[in-house]
Every structure is written in structure tokens, then in C-alpha cells.
Amino acid sequence: MAPYDPSTFPPFAVTVDLVVLTVRRHALCALVVRRGETPFQGRWALPGGFVRTDEDLGAAAARELAEETGLCAHDPTTPAAGNGAHLEQLATYGDPGRDPRMRVVSVAHLALAPDLPAPRAGGDANSARWAPVEDLLRPEEGGFGGEGEPSASLAFDHARILGDGVERARSKIEYSSLATAFCPPEFTVGELRRVYEAVWGVVLDPRNFHRKVTGTPGFLVPSGGTTTRQGGRPAQLFRAGSATVLNPPMLRPEV
Amino acid sequence: MAPYDPSTFPPFAVTVDLVVLTVRRHALCALVVRRGETPFQGRWALPGGFVRTDEDLGAAAARELAEETGLCAHDPTTPAAGNGAHLEQLATYGDPGRDPRMRVVSVAHLALAPDLPAPRAGGDANSARWAPVEDLLRPEEGGFGGEGEPSASLAFDHARILGDGVERARSKIEYSSLATAFCPPEFTVGELRRVYEAVWGVVLDPRNFHRKVTGTPGFLVPSGGTTTRQGGRPAQLFRAGSATVLNPPMLRPEV
DNA sequence: GCAAAAGTGTTTGGACTACACCCATGC
DNA sequence: GCATGGGTGTAGTCCAAACACTTTTGC
């Protein structure tokens, strides 16, 4: 390590930004908040904030997640912080020009949550919402239009961060049981399949999917109950099992 | 994002730490440097240093890598910075107590390099060396003994960072062509197999391995030459192909 | 000739795909 | 009855593990 002189180290601001994903109405959606200040005033951005002086990075992300969604994060690296959404570190973004005001290094985190009623950023439904990632990442339009919403792309480099988070989620549900983080505590095989279909943007064979997930040891455990909330024949209810890594993995169909 | 006041943001020092891996004499090795200052004076640590004020994180990592090894990094995110070692961001470590002097957030990077002659940190062979990761991560001893070397574990939280980097490398050579980053520009199938064996710590069937890698399109391209440097029948020489992701992946034998 | 490493062929079993088909509910 | 989704059975196919075997060098 280079010689150290505490009086001359270059000071940085360190923030956490959150990619919070959920599945709503068959679409992968991300939580975005409307910026109230310059720069990018009025534009949509990922939720985030400064890391506090005596706070770990994961703790800062969990705090921001709770403030924005009310979710209690279950960070695997700090076990049993409560049950709730999955939270993991994604990547760190520190381009010198990414924030015009100053040098900001942002440690992005990825959170996966079941379908929640509605964001509650101060109770103001106009300042936070779920938006389909397909709309947020559309190259031309960038943001989502309609309802007089700003349709420009996300503030700062948040489109890139969101893209990285979505890609992480898409690959991680292949070889881990993380797709259950998008489901409520009890769910059916069909509901889990619709999560895979929404995240991957594909259509899966219900028969083979059922055989696959129920045949992977530790992935799902039957809870005993059944439900008919999807219509048709009653479906068995399951909880997430103890397995975290799927072997063999789920296979994402070729593009 | 929380209200912003430039005069009150908590200042952090931001560093990059490097996990530089190579394969030497059938063992996965990491580059470590001896600390000259407190804290952890005389202990081994990962190479690293402060990020400069107008420097991107990847650029800082590439600069440190060049300073320590002379390697020109090929960072996929900033294309064509030159040819040489593979370099990618690993994870960020910001526990408030990880450096007793001050609040330091370290953006760790992972570099994969072919077997190099010897570290040249100021030409002092005693201040930088390759050490088998098995020794560095041994829970009891921590460091590596012998030759009057300090045998305590790595400084700071560098054992954890090294462990994360090794785990990343082990999983990434499964589904990407990154294992070729451990090889010289021209190499044989047997040399590539010994890379997999060293990184995974397993023994692979030479026949099936040969069929697998030569049958994966874009993984290897024959360079035309042959070599007998391994003894036995002359082996075809290959270069890394254009494929970056392996489909189907290499299969790591069960533990 | 013998050891050593490279490379090919063959058998076998597991797993995925693509279906056909039956089951249990709401209406 | 009929639509809807849940769940099982089965044949074909692909792929990797396991192992026998041939090839080409150095000594």
C-alpha cells in the first residue's frame, strides 16, 4: 500500500444506491423515487443516501431499504437481521464525473422483494413508485411516459446500475433459490414459475418446470395447505427450503 | 436520495485493494506485499492504494496492478486498455472498524495473471511475493511460515477479501473462458487443464477435458504449432478464442 | 523398449424437451 | 358441461462420466 498520510488523503462522499426489484402483474419492476433537488430535479432515480460515519455498507443499505419500503432486509452477510427481502451488494460506481457536484462513490446494492402494496416514501405516491424495468431501460425513451410523468432516462448513471442489477438477478435465479425472494412466504409452483417468466422474459413449460423445482432437494418444502387463488385445480402451497444453491441449475432458454 | 448538504457529508478515504491470482507449480497463488508502516507493520497484505481525485475506480486498480507487477490490465469495462491480465471489480469493504486509523472504504479488484517471473515491488524480493492461497487462508496459521517469515494472518480484513476473490475465480472459470487468463498467449490443452485443477483443487479426466474444451466453439483456436515442453507426445498449441462465456459450462466435480 | 503425455472411440446413465394425458376446482 | 390451471407419464435426445485404446515423442 502506498505511503499513508492522513492529512492528504483525497476525501470522497460515499453513498449506497438501491436496486429494489419485484414482480408485479407479470413484469419485473424496480423502485424509483423522484428527485426533489438539482441536479436532475424532477427526474426519477434509484433510492439511496449517504453512508453514516459509523455504519457498515450493508447496514446503510438495509436502513435505506427500510426507509423506502418498510422491508426488513435479510442480509446473508449479517445473518438474521430479520426476515424479509433479500439484500446483497451489487457493485461500486465511482466515475469522477458521475455526480456533477462532487466526487461521490456509490456502493450499489440489490434487493429482491415480494409484490408490495405501494411505496411509501413519506406517503407521497407521487414521489416513489414501481416502474417496469423494461420501460426504465428502454434506450430511446429511457423513463416511462404517460400521466404527465417525466419520460427522460434515470438520473446520474442509475440506468447502468439498474441494468447491472437486473442482469445479476437474471443470472442468479438460475443457480440459486433466490427466485423465492420475489414470492410471499407461501406460494404455489405456478406463482414461482411466473416469477421466472417475468424476470427472464420467457415462457416456460409448466409441466417440466413443476417436475424440476419439486425434484430439486431443498428448494421447496410443502406447507401442507392448498390454494385456488389462481383458478383451476387447487395448487399445493410451498415455502422456500433450506437450499441456497441449485444443483443442477434452472436452465434459461436460449435467446 | 436524502437532502444534500456539501458541508456536512461524512468524508471517507477510498482505496483499491488487489487480489492478484496466478498458478505457479500446480498451486493457486496470490500476490502479497509486506507492510512497512503501522498498523500491521511487517505483516503481509494485499497490494493497494488510495484512489486519486480524478481517477476512476478501474483506472486506479489498473495503475496499482501495473505498479506492482508491470502487467497491463485489460479491463473489460474500459475496453482495450492494452493486453495483459484480466481485471474486474470484486466487491467493496467498508466496515467502520476495518482500519484503526480512519474510515476507509476499499473497492477490491480481482486480477488474473499468467505465471510471472517474480514480483518487483521496488525490486525488493523481500517486500512482495507470490504465496499459495491455501497457506494464506489456513484458519489456524493464517500466513505462511518458514524462512523467518511472519506467519500471522493477512493484515486488515484482507483474508476475507482474498477468500472472496478466490471464490469468484473458482466460480467464474466454470462458465467463462477466464481460465485462459492464467495461461501464456500460447498454451496446450494439458496446461489449461492444470489451471483448472490448481484453481479448483481437483483432478480432472484428461480425455474428457480435452474433448470438452476443444468442442466448445470459440473457447480455443489452434495456433498451428506444437510443443513437447510437457514431455510425451507433442501437443497442439492454442490461443484463447473470442468466446467469453462458455455454454455449456465446465463442470466442477462435486466435493 | 518403456514411460509419459496427447488424443479418439465407445458405452452407459442422468437429465432435459416435448408432448399426451388425467385431476380438481369455479362457473 | 366446460374452461382453467395443477400435476404425472413417457419417448427421444443430448451430454458427460468412465474407461479402453492408439499415437508420438524423450530417454
Coordinates of C-alpha atoms (C1' of nucleotides) in Angstrom, one line a residue:
Chain A
M1 CA 0.0 0.0 0.0
A2 CA 1.2 3.5 -0.8
P3 CA 2.7 5.6 2.0
Y4 CA -0.1 6.9 4.2
D5 CA -0.6 10.4 5.3
P6 CA -3.9 11.1 7.0
S7 CA -3.8 14.8 6.3
T8 CA -3.6 14.4 2.5
F9 CA -5.9 11.6 1.5
P10 CA -8.4 12.7 -1.1
P11 CA -11.9 12.9 0.6
F12 CA -14.8 11.2 -1.1
A13 CA -18.5 11.1 -0.3
V14 CA -19.8 7.5 -0.1
T15 CA -23.4 6.6 -0.7
V16 CA -25.5 3.5 -1.1
D17 CA -27.9 3.2 -4.0
L18 CA -30.6 0.5 -4.1
V19 CA -31.8 -1.6 -7.0
V20 CA -35.1 -2.9 -5.5
L21 CA -36.8 -5.4 -7.8
T22 CA -40.2 -7.0 -7.5
V23 CA -42.6 -8.8 -9.9
R24 CA -45.9 -7.0 -10.4
R25 CA -48.5 -8.1 -12.9
H26 CA -46.2 -10.4 -14.8
A27 CA -43.5 -7.7 -15.2
L28 CA -40.2 -7.1 -13.4
C29 CA -40.4 -3.7 -11.7
A30 CA -37.9 -1.5 -9.9
L31 CA -38.4 1.0 -7.2
V32 CA -37.7 4.6 -8.3
V33 CA -38.0 7.9 -6.5
R34 CA -38.5 11.4 -7.9
R35 CA -35.6 13.8 -7.2
G36 CA -36.6 16.9 -5.4
E37 CA -33.3 18.8 -5.8
T38 CA -30.8 19.6 -8.5
P39 CA -29.2 18.1 -10.4
F40 CA -31.7 16.0 -12.3
Q41 CA -34.5 17.7 -10.4
G42 CA -37.9 16.1 -11.1
R43 CA -36.2 13.1 -12.7
W44 CA -36.6 9.5 -11.4
A45 CA -33.7 7.9 -9.6
L46 CA -32.8 4.9 -7.6
P47 CA -33.3 5.3 -3.9
G48 CA -30.2 5.9 -1.9
G49 CA -28.3 8.1 0.5
F50 CA -25.1 8.8 2.4
V51 CA -23.4 6.2 4.4
R52 CA -23.2 7.4 8.0
T53 CA -19.9 7.7 9.8
D54 CA -20.2 4.6 12.0
E55 CA -22.3 2.5 9.7
D56 CA -21.3 -0.6 7.7
L57 CA -22.2 -0.5 4.0
G58 CA -24.7 -3.3 4.3
A59 CA -26.3 -1.6 7.3
A60 CA -26.6 1.6 5.4
A61 CA -28.3 -0.3 2.5
A62 CA -30.7 -2.1 4.9
R63 CA -31.6 1.2 6.6
E64 CA -32.3 2.9 3.2
L65 CA -34.4 -0.1 2.2
A66 CA -36.4 0.1 5.4
E67 CA -36.9 3.8 5.0
E68 CA -38.2 3.4 1.4
T69 CA -40.2 0.2 1.6
G70 CA -40.7 -0.7 5.2
L71 CA -39.0 -4.0 4.4
C72 CA -36.7 -5.7 6.9
A73 CA -33.7 -6.8 5.0
H74 CA -32.3 -10.2 5.4
D75 CA -28.6 -9.7 4.6
P76 CA -26.8 -13.0 4.3
T77 CA -23.6 -11.4 5.4
T78 CA -25.0 -10.1 8.6
P79 CA -27.2 -13.1 9.5
A80 CA -30.7 -12.9 10.9
A81 CA -31.2 -9.2 10.8
G82 CA -34.8 -10.1 10.5
N83 CA -36.8 -11.8 7.8
G84 CA -37.9 -10.0 4.7
A85 CA -36.3 -9.1 1.4
H86 CA -33.0 -10.4 0.1
L87 CA -30.2 -7.8 0.1
E88 CA -26.8 -8.1 -1.4
Q89 CA -24.0 -5.9 -2.5
L90 CA -24.1 -5.3 -6.3
A91 CA -21.1 -3.2 -7.4
T92 CA -19.5 0.2 -6.8
Y93 CA -19.6 3.1 -9.1
G94 CA -17.0 5.9 -8.8
D95 CA -16.5 7.6 -12.1
P96 CA -15.2 11.1 -11.3
G97 CA -17.9 12.7 -13.3
R98 CA -20.9 10.7 -12.2
D99 CA -22.1 13.4 -9.9
P100 CA -21.5 17.0 -11.1
R101 CA -21.4 18.4 -7.6
M102 CA -18.6 16.4 -6.1
R103 CA -16.7 13.1 -6.1
V104 CA -19.2 10.5 -5.0
V105 CA -18.5 6.8 -4.8
S106 CA -21.8 4.8 -4.7
V107 CA -21.9 1.2 -3.4
A108 CA -25.0 -0.2 -5.1
H109 CA -27.0 -2.9 -3.5
L110 CA -29.6 -5.3 -5.0
A111 CA -32.8 -6.1 -3.1
L112 CA -35.4 -8.6 -4.2
A113 CA -38.8 -8.2 -2.7
P114 CA -42.3 -9.8 -3.0
D115 CA -45.0 -7.8 -4.5
L116 CA -45.7 -5.0 -2.1
P117 CA -48.8 -2.8 -1.8
A118 CA -47.2 0.5 -2.7
P119 CA -44.1 2.5 -2.0
R120 CA -44.4 4.8 1.0
A121 CA -41.7 7.5 0.6
G122 CA -43.3 9.9 3.0
G123 CA -46.7 8.6 2.0
D124 CA -46.3 10.6 -1.2
A125 CA -47.4 8.3 -4.0
N126 CA -46.1 10.8 -6.5
S127 CA -42.5 10.7 -5.2
A128 CA -41.9 7.0 -5.3
R129 CA -43.3 4.2 -7.5
W130 CA -42.7 0.8 -9.1
A131 CA -41.8 1.0 -12.7
P132 CA -41.3 -1.8 -15.2
V133 CA -37.6 -2.2 -15.8
E134 CA -38.3 -2.6 -19.5
D135 CA -39.6 1.0 -19.6
L136 CA -36.8 2.3 -17.4
L137 CA -34.1 0.7 -19.6
R138 CA -35.6 1.5 -23.0
P139 CA -32.7 3.1 -24.9
E140 CA -34.7 5.8 -26.6
E141 CA -37.3 6.8 -24.1
G142 CA -35.4 5.9 -21.0
G143 CA -38.1 6.7 -18.5
F144 CA -41.7 5.8 -18.7
G145 CA -44.2 8.2 -20.2
G146 CA -47.9 8.8 -19.6
E147 CA -49.7 10.6 -16.8
G148 CA -47.6 13.7 -17.3
E149 CA -44.6 11.8 -15.9
P150 CA -41.1 12.9 -17.0
S151 CA -40.0 10.4 -19.6
A152 CA -36.3 11.1 -19.6
S153 CA -33.9 8.4 -18.5
L154 CA -32.9 7.8 -14.9
A155 CA -30.7 10.4 -13.2
F156 CA -26.9 10.1 -12.9
D157 CA -25.6 6.7 -14.0
H158 CA -28.6 4.9 -12.5
A159 CA -29.7 3.3 -15.7
R160 CA -26.4 1.5 -15.8
I161 CA -26.7 0.5 -12.2
L162 CA -30.2 -0.8 -12.8
G163 CA -29.1 -2.7 -15.8
D164 CA -26.3 -4.4 -13.8
G165 CA -28.8 -5.2 -11.0
V166 CA -31.3 -6.7 -13.4
E167 CA -28.6 -8.8 -15.1
R168 CA -27.4 -10.0 -11.6
A169 CA -30.9 -11.0 -10.7
R170 CA -31.5 -12.8 -14.0
S171 CA -28.4 -14.9 -13.7
K172 CA -28.7 -15.5 -10.0
I173 CA -32.1 -17.2 -10.1
E174 CA -30.5 -19.7 -12.5
Y175 CA -28.3 -21.3 -9.9
S176 CA -29.7 -20.2 -6.6
S177 CA -33.1 -20.4 -4.9
L178 CA -33.3 -16.6 -4.9
A179 CA -36.5 -16.5 -7.0
T180 CA -38.4 -17.4 -3.9
A181 CA -37.4 -13.9 -2.6
F182 CA -39.9 -12.5 -5.1
C183 CA -42.7 -14.6 -3.6
P184 CA -44.8 -14.3 -0.5
P185 CA -44.0 -16.7 2.4
E186 CA -46.3 -19.3 0.9
F187 CA -46.6 -19.7 -2.8
T188 CA -47.5 -22.2 -5.5
V189 CA -45.3 -23.7 -8.2
G190 CA -47.2 -21.7 -10.7
E191 CA -46.5 -18.5 -8.9
L192 CA -42.8 -19.3 -8.8
R193 CA -42.9 -20.1 -12.5
R194 CA -44.4 -16.8 -13.3
V195 CA -41.6 -15.1 -11.4
Y196 CA -39.0 -16.9 -13.6
E197 CA -41.0 -16.0 -16.7
A198 CA -41.2 -12.3 -15.7
V199 CA -37.6 -12.0 -14.7
W200 CA -36.3 -13.8 -17.8
G201 CA -39.0 -12.6 -20.2
V202 CA -39.6 -16.1 -21.5
V203 CA -42.4 -18.7 -21.4
L204 CA -41.7 -21.9 -19.6
D205 CA -43.3 -25.3 -19.9
P206 CA -45.5 -25.6 -16.7
R207 CA -45.1 -29.4 -16.6
N208 CA -41.4 -29.6 -16.9
F209 CA -41.0 -26.6 -14.5
H210 CA -43.1 -28.3 -11.9
R211 CA -41.1 -31.5 -12.1
K212 CA -37.8 -29.6 -12.0
V213 CA -38.4 -27.4 -8.9
T214 CA -40.2 -30.1 -6.9
G215 CA -37.5 -32.6 -7.7
T216 CA -34.6 -30.3 -6.6
P217 CA -33.9 -31.2 -3.0
G218 CA -34.2 -28.4 -0.5
F219 CA -35.6 -25.9 -3.0
L220 CA -39.3 -26.1 -1.9
V221 CA -40.9 -27.6 1.1
P222 CA -44.7 -28.3 1.1
S223 CA -46.5 -26.2 3.7
G224 CA -49.5 -28.6 3.7
G225 CA -52.1 -26.1 2.5
T226 CA -53.6 -25.6 -0.9
T227 CA -55.0 -22.6 -2.7
T228 CA -57.2 -21.9 -5.6
R229 CA -56.4 -18.2 -5.9
Q230 CA -55.1 -18.8 -9.4
G231 CA -58.3 -20.5 -10.5
G232 CA -58.4 -24.1 -11.7
R233 CA -57.5 -27.1 -9.7
P234 CA -56.2 -26.3 -6.2
A235 CA -52.5 -26.0 -6.0
Q236 CA -50.1 -27.1 -3.3
L237 CA -48.6 -24.3 -1.2
F238 CA -44.8 -24.3 -0.6
R239 CA -42.3 -22.4 1.4
A240 CA -38.7 -21.7 0.5
G241 CA -36.5 -24.6 1.6
S242 CA -33.0 -24.5 3.1
A243 CA -31.1 -24.9 -0.2
T244 CA -29.5 -21.7 -1.4
V245 CA -27.7 -23.1 -4.4
L246 CA -29.5 -25.1 -7.0
N247 CA -27.6 -28.1 -8.4
P248 CA -28.4 -28.8 -11.2
P249 CA -29.3 -25.2 -12.0
M250 CA -32.5 -23.9 -13.6
L251 CA -31.9 -23.6 -17.4
R252 CA -32.7 -20.3 -19.0
P253 CA -33.9 -21.0 -22.6
E254 CA -31.7 -19.8 -25.4
V255 CA -32.5 -16.4 -26.9
Chain B
M1 CA -31.9 10.5 -2.0
A2 CA -31.5 12.3 1.3
P3 CA -31.2 16.0 1.3
Y4 CA -27.8 17.1 0.3
D5 CA -25.5 19.5 2.1
P6 CA -22.0 19.5 0.8
S7 CA -20.6 20.9 4.1
T8 CA -21.9 18.0 6.2
F9 CA -21.3 14.8 4.2
P10 CA -19.2 12.3 6.1
P11 CA -15.7 12.2 4.5
F12 CA -14.3 8.8 3.6
A13 CA -10.9 7.6 2.3
V14 CA -11.4 5.4 -0.7
T15 CA -8.8 2.8 -1.7
V16 CA -8.4 -0.1 -4.1
D17 CA -7.1 -3.4 -3.0
L18 CA -6.0 -6.1 -5.4
V19 CA -6.4 -9.8 -5.3
V20 CA -3.9 -10.8 -8.0
L21 CA -4.0 -14.6 -8.7
T22 CA -1.7 -16.8 -10.7
V23 CA -1.0 -20.5 -11.0
R24 CA 2.6 -21.5 -10.0
R25 CA 3.8 -25.0 -9.7
H26 CA 0.3 -26.5 -9.6
A27 CA -0.9 -24.2 -6.9
L28 CA -3.1 -21.1 -6.9
C29 CA -1.0 -18.2 -5.6
A30 CA -1.8 -14.6 -4.6
L31 CA 0.4 -11.6 -4.7
V32 CA 1.1 -10.2 -1.2
V33 CA 3.3 -7.3 -0.1
R34 CA 4.9 -6.7 3.3
R35 CA 3.6 -3.7 5.2
G36 CA 6.3 -1.1 6.1
E37 CA 4.1 1.0 8.4
T38 CA 1.7 0.6 11.3
P39 CA -0.8 -0.8 11.7
F40 CA 0.1 -4.4 10.9
Q41 CA 3.7 -3.4 10.3
G42 CA 5.8 -6.3 9.0
R43 CA 2.6 -8.3 8.1
W44 CA 1.7 -9.4 4.7
A45 CA -1.2 -7.6 3.0
L46 CA -2.9 -7.3 -0.4
P47 CA -1.4 -4.6 -2.7
G48 CA -3.5 -1.5 -2.9
G49 CA -3.5 2.3 -2.5
F50 CA -5.6 5.4 -2.5
V51 CA -7.8 6.3 -5.4
R52 CA -6.7 9.7 -6.9
T53 CA -9.1 12.6 -7.1
D54 CA -9.8 12.4 -10.8
E55 CA -9.3 8.7 -11.3
D56 CA -12.0 6.1 -12.0
L57 CA -12.0 3.1 -9.7
G58 CA -11.0 0.7 -12.5
A59 CA -8.2 3.0 -13.6
A60 CA -6.9 3.1 -10.0
A61 CA -6.9 -0.6 -9.9
A62 CA -5.1 -0.9 -13.2
R63 CA -2.5 1.6 -12.1
E64 CA -1.8 -0.3 -8.9
L65 CA -1.6 -3.5 -10.8
A66 CA 1.0 -2.0 -13.2
E67 CA 3.0 -0.6 -10.3
E68 CA 3.1 -3.9 -8.5
T69 CA 3.5 -6.4 -11.4
G70 CA 4.3 -4.4 -14.6
L71 CA 1.1 -6.0 -16.1
C72 CA -1.0 -4.0 -18.4
A73 CA -4.5 -4.7 -17.3
H74 CA -7.3 -5.5 -19.8
D75 CA -10.4 -4.2 -18.0
P76 CA -13.5 -5.3 -20.0
T77 CA -15.4 -2.3 -18.7
T78 CA -12.9 0.1 -20.2
P79 CA -12.1 -1.7 -23.4
A80 CA -8.7 -2.1 -24.9
A81 CA -6.6 -0.5 -22.2
G82 CA -4.0 -2.9 -23.6
N83 CA -3.5 -6.6 -23.5
G84 CA -2.5 -8.4 -20.4
A85 CA -4.1 -9.6 -17.2
H86 CA -7.8 -9.8 -16.7
L87 CA -9.0 -7.2 -14.2
E88 CA -12.5 -6.8 -12.7
Q89 CA -14.2 -5.3 -9.7
L90 CA -14.7 -7.7 -6.9
A91 CA -16.6 -6.1 -4.0
T92 CA -16.4 -3.2 -1.6
Y93 CA -15.4 -3.4 2.0
G94 CA -16.4 -0.6 4.3
D95 CA -16.7 -1.8 7.9
P96 CA -16.2 1.2 10.2
G97 CA -13.5 -0.7 12.2
R98 CA -11.6 -2.3 9.3
D99 CA -8.8 0.3 9.5
P100 CA -8.0 1.5 13.0
R101 CA -6.7 4.9 11.7
M102 CA -9.8 6.2 9.9
R103 CA -12.8 5.4 7.9
V104 CA -11.6 3.6 4.8
V105 CA -13.8 2.1 2.1
S106 CA -11.9 -0.2 -0.1
V107 CA -13.0 -1.3 -3.6
A108 CA -11.4 -4.6 -4.1
H109 CA -10.5 -5.8 -7.6
L110 CA -9.6 -9.2 -8.9
A111 CA -6.8 -9.7 -11.4
L112 CA -5.8 -13.0 -13.1
A113 CA -2.3 -13.3 -14.5
P114 CA -0.2 -15.9 -16.1
D115 CA 2.8 -17.2 -14.2
L116 CA 5.2 -14.2 -13.9
P117 CA 8.9 -14.4 -13.1
A118 CA 8.8 -12.6 -9.8
P119 CA 7.1 -9.6 -8.1
R120 CA 9.1 -6.4 -8.5
A121 CA 7.8 -4.1 -5.8
G122 CA 10.8 -1.7 -5.9
G123 CA 12.9 -4.7 -6.9
D124 CA 12.9 -5.8 -3.3
A125 CA 12.1 -9.5 -3.3
N126 CA 11.6 -9.4 0.4
S127 CA 8.7 -6.9 0.2
A128 CA 6.5 -8.7 -2.3
R129 CA 6.0 -12.3 -3.2
W130 CA 3.6 -15.0 -4.5
A131 CA 2.1 -17.1 -1.8
P132 CA -0.2 -20.1 -2.1
V133 CA -3.7 -19.1 -1.2
E134 CA -4.0 -22.4 0.7
D135 CA -1.4 -21.1 3.1
L136 CA -2.7 -17.6 3.3
L137 CA -6.2 -18.8 4.1
R138 CA -5.3 -21.5 6.5
P139 CA -7.6 -20.8 9.5
E140 CA -5.0 -21.6 12.2
E141 CA -1.8 -20.4 10.9
G142 CA -3.2 -17.8 8.6
G143 CA 0.1 -16.7 7.0
F144 CA 2.8 -18.9 5.7
G145 CA 5.8 -19.9 7.9
G146 CA 9.3 -20.8 7.1
E147 CA 12.3 -18.7 6.2
G148 CA 11.7 -16.5 9.2
E149 CA 8.6 -15.0 7.6
P150 CA 5.9 -13.7 9.8
S151 CA 3.2 -16.4 9.9
A152 CA 0.4 -14.3 11.2
S153 CA -2.7 -13.9 9.0
L154 CA -3.1 -11.1 6.5
A155 CA -3.4 -7.5 7.6
F156 CA -6.8 -5.8 8.0
D157 CA -9.7 -7.8 6.5
H158 CA -7.6 -8.9 3.6
A159 CA -8.0 -12.6 4.4
R160 CA -11.8 -12.2 3.8
I161 CA -11.1 -10.2 0.6
L162 CA -8.7 -12.8 -0.7
G163 CA -11.3 -15.5 0.1
D164 CA -14.0 -13.7 -1.8
G165 CA -11.6 -13.2 -4.7
V166 CA -10.6 -16.9 -4.8
E167 CA -14.3 -17.9 -4.7
R168 CA -15.0 -15.5 -7.5
A169 CA -12.2 -17.0 -9.6
R170 CA -13.3 -20.6 -8.9
S171 CA -16.9 -20.0 -10.0
K172 CA -16.0 -17.8 -12.9
I173 CA -13.8 -20.3 -14.7
E174 CA -16.9 -22.6 -14.8
Y175 CA -19.0 -20.5 -17.1
S176 CA -16.4 -18.2 -18.7
S177 CA -13.2 -18.6 -20.7
L178 CA -11.3 -16.7 -17.9
A179 CA -9.1 -19.7 -17.2
T180 CA -7.0 -18.7 -20.2
A181 CA -6.0 -15.5 -18.4
F182 CA -3.8 -17.8 -16.2
C183 CA -2.0 -19.1 -19.3
P184 CA 0.6 -17.6 -21.6
P185 CA -0.5 -16.4 -25.0
E186 CA 0.0 -19.9 -26.4
F187 CA -0.7 -23.0 -24.3
T188 CA -1.7 -26.6 -24.6
V189 CA -4.9 -28.3 -23.5
G190 CA -2.9 -30.0 -20.8
E191 CA -1.7 -26.7 -19.4
L192 CA -5.2 -25.3 -19.4
R193 CA -6.4 -28.5 -17.6
R194 CA -3.7 -28.0 -14.9
V195 CA -5.0 -24.5 -14.4
Y196 CA -8.5 -25.8 -13.7
E197 CA -7.0 -28.5 -11.4
A198 CA -5.0 -25.9 -9.4
V199 CA -7.8 -23.4 -9.1
W200 CA -10.4 -26.0 -8.1
G201 CA -8.1 -28.3 -6.2
V202 CA -9.4 -31.3 -8.1
V203 CA -8.1 -33.9 -10.6
L204 CA -9.9 -33.9 -14.0
D205 CA -10.0 -36.7 -16.6
P206 CA -7.6 -35.6 -19.3
R207 CA -9.6 -37.3 -22.1
N208 CA -13.0 -35.8 -21.3
F209 CA -11.4 -32.4 -20.6
H210 CA -9.8 -32.4 -24.0
R211 CA -13.0 -33.3 -25.7
K212 CA -14.9 -30.7 -23.8
V213 CA -12.7 -27.6 -24.3
T214 CA -11.8 -28.4 -27.9
G215 CA -15.5 -29.0 -28.6
T216 CA -16.7 -25.7 -27.1
P217 CA -16.9 -23.2 -30.0
G218 CA -14.8 -20.1 -29.6
F219 CA -13.0 -21.2 -26.5
L220 CA -9.7 -22.3 -28.1
V221 CA -8.3 -21.6 -31.5
P222 CA -5.3 -23.7 -32.7
S223 CA -2.2 -21.6 -33.3
G224 CA -0.7 -24.2 -35.6
G225 CA 2.4 -25.0 -33.6
T226 CA 3.1 -27.9 -31.3
T227 CA 5.2 -28.3 -28.2
T228 CA 6.8 -31.0 -26.3
R229 CA 7.6 -29.0 -23.2
Q230 CA 5.5 -31.2 -21.1
G231 CA 7.1 -34.4 -22.2
G232 CA 5.4 -37.2 -24.1
R233 CA 3.7 -36.8 -27.4
P234 CA 3.8 -33.3 -28.9
A235 CA 0.7 -31.3 -28.0
Q236 CA -1.1 -28.8 -30.2
L237 CA -0.8 -25.1 -29.2
F238 CA -3.8 -22.9 -28.8
R239 CA -4.7 -19.3 -28.2
A240 CA -7.7 -18.0 -26.3
G241 CA -10.7 -17.7 -28.7
S242 CA -13.3 -15.0 -28.9
A243 CA -15.8 -16.6 -26.7
T244 CA -16.1 -15.1 -23.2
V245 CA -19.0 -17.2 -21.9
L246 CA -19.0 -20.9 -22.0
N247 CA -22.2 -22.6 -22.9
P248 CA -22.5 -25.3 -21.7
P249 CA -20.2 -24.5 -18.8
M250 CA -17.3 -26.5 -17.5
L251 CA -18.5 -28.8 -14.7
R252 CA -16.7 -28.6 -11.4
P253 CA -16.7 -32.1 -9.8
E254 CA -18.7 -32.5 -6.6
V255 CA -16.8 -32.1 -3.4
Chain C
dG1 C1' 11.6 -51.0 -25.4
dC2 C1' 9.5 -48.1 -21.9
dA3 C1' 7.4 -44.1 -19.7
dA4 C1' 4.7 -40.2 -20.4
dA5 C1' 1.5 -37.3 -22.2
dA6 C1' -1.8 -36.4 -26.3
dG7 C1' -5.7 -37.6 -28.5
dT8 C1' -10.0 -40.8 -30.1
dG9 C1' -13.8 -44.2 -29.6
dT10 C1' -17.5 -46.4 -27.0
dT11 C1' -20.7 -47.5 -23.5
dT12 C1' -23.8 -46.0 -20.1
dG13 C1' -26.8 -43.3 -17.3
dG14 C1' -28.8 -39.0 -16.0
dA15 C1' -31.4 -35.0 -17.3
dC16 C1' -33.8 -32.1 -20.2
dT17 C1' -37.6 -31.4 -24.0
dA18 C1' -41.8 -32.0 -26.0
dC19 C1' -45.6 -33.8 -25.8
dA20 C1' -50.1 -36.7 -24.4
dC21 C1' -52.9 -37.3 -20.7
dC22 C1' -55.5 -37.1 -16.3
dC23 C1' -57.2 -34.3 -11.9
dA24 C1' -59.9 -30.9 -9.3
dT25 C1' -61.8 -26.8 -8.8
dG26 C1' -65.2 -22.4 -10.3
dC27 C1' -68.8 -21.1 -13.1
Chain D
dG1 C1' -70.6 -29.2 -19.2
dC2 C1' -66.6 -26.5 -19.9
dA3 C1' -62.7 -23.6 -19.0
dT4 C1' -58.7 -23.1 -16.2
dG5 C1' -54.8 -24.2 -14.1
dG6 C1' -52.4 -28.3 -11.4
dG7 C1' -49.9 -32.4 -11.8
dT8 C1' -48.0 -37.2 -13.9
dG9 C1' -46.3 -40.4 -17.6
dT10 C1' -43.4 -41.3 -21.5
dA11 C1' -40.3 -41.4 -25.7
dG12 C1' -36.5 -39.1 -27.8
dT13 C1' -32.2 -36.7 -27.4
dC14 C1' -28.3 -34.7 -25.7
dC15 C1' -24.3 -34.7 -22.8
dA16 C1' -21.0 -36.0 -19.6
dA17 C1' -18.6 -39.7 -16.8
dA18 C1' -15.9 -43.7 -17.1
dC19 C1' -12.8 -46.4 -19.3
dA20 C1' -10.2 -48.9 -23.2
dC21 C1' -7.3 -47.9 -26.7
dT22 C1' -4.0 -45.7 -30.1
dT23 C1' -0.4 -42.1 -31.2
dT24 C1' 4.0 -39.7 -30.8
dT25 C1' 7.6 -38.1 -28.5
dG26 C1' 12.2 -38.5 -25.0
dC27 C1' 15.3 -41.5 -22.9

